[in-house]
CSV table of C-alpha atoms in Angstrom, one decimal:
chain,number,residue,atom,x,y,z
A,1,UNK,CA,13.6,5.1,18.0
A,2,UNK,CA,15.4,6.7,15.3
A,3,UNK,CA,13.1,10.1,14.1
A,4,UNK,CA,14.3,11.4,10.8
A,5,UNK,CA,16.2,14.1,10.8
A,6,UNK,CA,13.7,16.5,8.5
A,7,UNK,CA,10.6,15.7,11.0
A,8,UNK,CA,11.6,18.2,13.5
A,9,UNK,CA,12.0,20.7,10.4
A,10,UNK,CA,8.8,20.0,8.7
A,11,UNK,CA,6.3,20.4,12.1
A,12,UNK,CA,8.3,23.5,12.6
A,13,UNK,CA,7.5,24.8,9.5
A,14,UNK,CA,3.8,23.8,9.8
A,15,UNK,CA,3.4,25.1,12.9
A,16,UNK,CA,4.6,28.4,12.1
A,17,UNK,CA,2.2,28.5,9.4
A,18,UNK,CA,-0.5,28.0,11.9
A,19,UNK,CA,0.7,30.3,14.1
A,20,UNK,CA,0.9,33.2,11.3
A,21,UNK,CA,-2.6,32.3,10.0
A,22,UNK,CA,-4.2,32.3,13.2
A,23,UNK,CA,-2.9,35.8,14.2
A,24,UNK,CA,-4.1,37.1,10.9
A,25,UNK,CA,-7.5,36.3,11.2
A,26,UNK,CA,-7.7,36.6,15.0
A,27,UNK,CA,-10.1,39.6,14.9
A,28,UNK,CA,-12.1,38.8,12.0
A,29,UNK,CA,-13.1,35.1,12.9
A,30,UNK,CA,-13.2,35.5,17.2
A,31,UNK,CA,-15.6,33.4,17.8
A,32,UNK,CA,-15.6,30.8,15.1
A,33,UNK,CA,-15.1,27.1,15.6
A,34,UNK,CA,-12.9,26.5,12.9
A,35,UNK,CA,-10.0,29.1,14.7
A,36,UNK,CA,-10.6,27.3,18.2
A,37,UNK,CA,-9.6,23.9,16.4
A,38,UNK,CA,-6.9,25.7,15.0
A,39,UNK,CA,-5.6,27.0,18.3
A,40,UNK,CA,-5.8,22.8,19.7
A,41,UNK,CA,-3.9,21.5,16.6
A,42,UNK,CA,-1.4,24.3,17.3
A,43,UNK,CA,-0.6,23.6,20.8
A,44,UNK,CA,-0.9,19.8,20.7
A,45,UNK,CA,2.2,20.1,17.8
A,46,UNK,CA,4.2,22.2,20.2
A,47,UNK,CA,3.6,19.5,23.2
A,48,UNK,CA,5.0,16.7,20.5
A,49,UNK,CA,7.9,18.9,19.3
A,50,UNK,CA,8.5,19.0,23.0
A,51,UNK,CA,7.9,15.5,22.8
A,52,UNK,CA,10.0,14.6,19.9
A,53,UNK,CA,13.0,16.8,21.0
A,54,UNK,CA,13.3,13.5,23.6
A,55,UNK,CA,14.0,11.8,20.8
A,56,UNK,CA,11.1,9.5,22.0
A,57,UNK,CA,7.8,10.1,21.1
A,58,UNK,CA,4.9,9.1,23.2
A,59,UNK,CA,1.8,7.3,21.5
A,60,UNK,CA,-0.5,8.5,22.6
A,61,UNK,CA,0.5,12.4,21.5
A,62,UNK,CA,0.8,10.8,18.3
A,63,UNK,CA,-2.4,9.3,18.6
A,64,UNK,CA,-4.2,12.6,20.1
A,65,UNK,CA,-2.6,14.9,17.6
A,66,UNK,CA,-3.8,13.0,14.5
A,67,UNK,CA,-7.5,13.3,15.9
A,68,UNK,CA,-7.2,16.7,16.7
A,69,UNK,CA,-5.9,17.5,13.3
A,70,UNK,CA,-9.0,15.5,11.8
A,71,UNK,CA,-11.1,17.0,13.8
A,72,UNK,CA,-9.9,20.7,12.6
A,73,UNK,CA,-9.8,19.9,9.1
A,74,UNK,CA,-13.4,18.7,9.3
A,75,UNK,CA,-14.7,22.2,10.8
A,76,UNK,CA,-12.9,23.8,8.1
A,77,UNK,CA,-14.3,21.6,5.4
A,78,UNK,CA,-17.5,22.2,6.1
A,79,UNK,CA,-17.1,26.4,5.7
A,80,UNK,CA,-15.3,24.8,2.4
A,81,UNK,CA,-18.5,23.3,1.6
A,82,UNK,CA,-20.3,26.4,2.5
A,83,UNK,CA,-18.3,28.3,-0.1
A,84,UNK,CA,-17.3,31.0,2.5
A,85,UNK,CA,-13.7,32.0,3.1
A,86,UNK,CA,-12.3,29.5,0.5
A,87,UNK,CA,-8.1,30.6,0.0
A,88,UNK,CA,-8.6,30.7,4.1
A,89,UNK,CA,-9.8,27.1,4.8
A,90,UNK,CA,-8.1,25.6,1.4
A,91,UNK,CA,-4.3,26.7,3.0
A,92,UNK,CA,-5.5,25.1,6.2
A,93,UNK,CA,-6.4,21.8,4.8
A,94,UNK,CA,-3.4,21.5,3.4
A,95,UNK,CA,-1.9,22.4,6.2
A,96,UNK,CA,-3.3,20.0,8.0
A,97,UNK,CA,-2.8,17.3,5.5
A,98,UNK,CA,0.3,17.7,5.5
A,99,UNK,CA,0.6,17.9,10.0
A,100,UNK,CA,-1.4,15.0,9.3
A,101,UNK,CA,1.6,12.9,7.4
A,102,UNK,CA,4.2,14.1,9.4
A,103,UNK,CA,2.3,12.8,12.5
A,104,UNK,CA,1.6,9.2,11.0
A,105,UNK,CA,4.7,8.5,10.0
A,106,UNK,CA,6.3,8.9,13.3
A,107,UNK,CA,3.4,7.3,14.5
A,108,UNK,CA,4.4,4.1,12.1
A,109,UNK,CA,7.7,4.4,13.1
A,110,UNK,CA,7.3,4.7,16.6
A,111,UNK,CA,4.6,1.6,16.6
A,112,UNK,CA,7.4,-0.3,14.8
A,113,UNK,CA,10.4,0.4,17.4
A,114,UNK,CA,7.9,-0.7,20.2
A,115,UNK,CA,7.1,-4.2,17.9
A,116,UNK,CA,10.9,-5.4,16.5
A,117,UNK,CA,12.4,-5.7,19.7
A,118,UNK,CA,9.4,-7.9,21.1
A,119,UNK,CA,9.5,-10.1,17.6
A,120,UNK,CA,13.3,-10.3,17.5
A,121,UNK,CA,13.3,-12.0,20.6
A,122,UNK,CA,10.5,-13.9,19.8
A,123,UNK,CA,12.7,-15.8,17.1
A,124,UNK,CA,15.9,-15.9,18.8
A,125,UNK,CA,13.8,-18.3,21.5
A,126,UNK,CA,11.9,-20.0,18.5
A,127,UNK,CA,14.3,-21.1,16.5
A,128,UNK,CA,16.3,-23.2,18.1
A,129,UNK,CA,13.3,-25.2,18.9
A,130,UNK,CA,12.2,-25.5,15.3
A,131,UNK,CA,16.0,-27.0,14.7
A,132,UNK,CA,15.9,-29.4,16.9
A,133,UNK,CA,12.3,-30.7,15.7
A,134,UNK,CA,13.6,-31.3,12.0
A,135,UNK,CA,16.4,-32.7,13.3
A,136,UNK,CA,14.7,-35.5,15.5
A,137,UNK,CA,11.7,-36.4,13.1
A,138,UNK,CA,11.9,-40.1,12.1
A,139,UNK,CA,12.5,-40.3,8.5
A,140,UNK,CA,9.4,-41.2,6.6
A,141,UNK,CA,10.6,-44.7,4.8
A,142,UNK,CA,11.4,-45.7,8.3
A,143,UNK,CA,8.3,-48.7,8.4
A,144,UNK,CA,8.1,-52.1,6.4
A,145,UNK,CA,9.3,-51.8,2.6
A,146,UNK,CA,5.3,-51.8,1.6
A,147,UNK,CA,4.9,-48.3,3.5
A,148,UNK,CA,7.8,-47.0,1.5
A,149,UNK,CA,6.3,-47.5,-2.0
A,150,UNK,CA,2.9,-46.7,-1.3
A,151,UNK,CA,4.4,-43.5,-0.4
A,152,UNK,CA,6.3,-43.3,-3.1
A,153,UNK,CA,3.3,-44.0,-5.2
A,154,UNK,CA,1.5,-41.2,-3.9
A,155,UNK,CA,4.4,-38.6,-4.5
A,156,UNK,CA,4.1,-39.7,-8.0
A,157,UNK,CA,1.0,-39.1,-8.0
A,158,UNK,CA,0.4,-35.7,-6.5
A,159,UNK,CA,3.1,-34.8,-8.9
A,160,UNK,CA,1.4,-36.1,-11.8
A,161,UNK,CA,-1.5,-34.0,-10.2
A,162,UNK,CA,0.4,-31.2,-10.6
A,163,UNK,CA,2.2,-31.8,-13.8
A,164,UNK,CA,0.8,-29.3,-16.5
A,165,UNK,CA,-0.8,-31.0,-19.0
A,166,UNK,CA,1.3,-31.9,-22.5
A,167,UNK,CA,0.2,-30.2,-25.7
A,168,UNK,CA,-1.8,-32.0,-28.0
A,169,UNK,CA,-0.1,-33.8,-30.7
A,170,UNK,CA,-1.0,-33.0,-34.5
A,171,UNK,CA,-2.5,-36.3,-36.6
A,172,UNK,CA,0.1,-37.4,-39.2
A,173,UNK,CA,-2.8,-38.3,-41.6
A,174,UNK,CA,-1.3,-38.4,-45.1
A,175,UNK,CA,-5.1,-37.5,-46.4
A,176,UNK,CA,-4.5,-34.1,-44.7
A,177,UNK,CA,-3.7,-31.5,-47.1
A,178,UNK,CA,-1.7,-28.3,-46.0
A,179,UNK,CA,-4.1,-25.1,-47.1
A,180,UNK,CA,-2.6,-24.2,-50.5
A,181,UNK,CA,-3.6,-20.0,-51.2
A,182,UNK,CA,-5.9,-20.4,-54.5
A,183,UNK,CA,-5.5,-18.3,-57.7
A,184,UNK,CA,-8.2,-15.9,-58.8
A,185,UNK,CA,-11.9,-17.1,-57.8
A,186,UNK,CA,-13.9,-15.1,-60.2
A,187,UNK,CA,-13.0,-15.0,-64.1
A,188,UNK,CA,-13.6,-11.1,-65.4
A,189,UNK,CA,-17.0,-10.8,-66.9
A,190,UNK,CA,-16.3,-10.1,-70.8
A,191,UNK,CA,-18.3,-6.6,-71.4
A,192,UNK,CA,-19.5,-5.1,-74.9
A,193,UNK,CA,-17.2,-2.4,-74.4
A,194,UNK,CA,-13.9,-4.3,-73.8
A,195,UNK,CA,-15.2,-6.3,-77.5
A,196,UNK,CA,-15.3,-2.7,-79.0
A,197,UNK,CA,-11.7,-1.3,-77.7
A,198,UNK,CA,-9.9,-4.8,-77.7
């Protein structure tokens, strides 16, 4: 499988962050979930970095880091809902979003080297076989003449079926009269005062 060459750079980076965030707030948060989650997420990334430096990733480390990461960026959504420690657990989301799509697209990459070779053989055997069905199927106007034109007939007909319908045709009625636009409707009311100025 063919790993990009900016994966290896990316976890790196990620990782680090982790790392530096963890040590910062090692004394302050012992005991708290959120920092033991954090501690899992950072040493299942450096078992796949191990894991990618192979060059071949195994699944299931893909599959285990993506919970792990889920479940770390739940515990520190909830102190996020909790409105404690906020620039904290909003740079370790996103840290973890983005652990989170690093590690599925290797995964999708990885779940596709495992599935092309499989199909491409698949068709190579197929193929051939298909071939030689199309080539040995009797031809369909192969009976009596009346076969032939009933099916005929009912080509025509599915293709009439299918046809879209043609546009309706004007009437060429001489009695008919194209709309002609009409001069003024209402003659101006003669007023006392126009009879005085005119």
């Amino acid at each position: 499988m063919a790993i990009h060459s900016s994966v290896n750079a990316h976890l790196e980076i990620e990782l680090s962050a982790l790392i530096a965030i963890r040590r910062h707030s090692m004394h302050q948060h012992r005991s708290q979930v959120f920092l033991q989650r954090l501690r899992a997420v950072e040493r299942a990334g450096k078992i796949l970095q191990r894991s990618l430096a192979t060059g071949s990733p195994r699944l299931d480390l893909l599959h285990k880091m993506s919970t792990v990461i889920l479940i770390a960026s739940k515990a520190s959504l909830r102190i996020i809902d909790l409105n404690y420690f906020l620039p904290l657990h909003t740079l370790l989301v996103a840290i973890y979003a983005r652990l989170f799509a690093i590690v599925t697209s290797v995964l999708a990459e990885a779940e596709a080297s495992t599935i092309a070779p499989e199909s491409a053989t698949h068709a190579i055997t197929v193929t051939p076989k298909a071939e030689a069905r199309i080539e040995n199927k009797p031809s369909t106007f192969s009976g009596s003449s009346g076969n032939a034109d009933r099916s005929l007939q009912d080509s025509s007909n599915v293709q009439n079926r299918l046809s879209p319908p043609e546009p309706a045709k004007l009437p060429n009625d001489s009695s008919v009269k194209p709309l002609q636009p009409q001069g003024r409707l209402k003659k101006r009311r003669k007023n006392e005062i126009d009879d005085i100025f005119a």
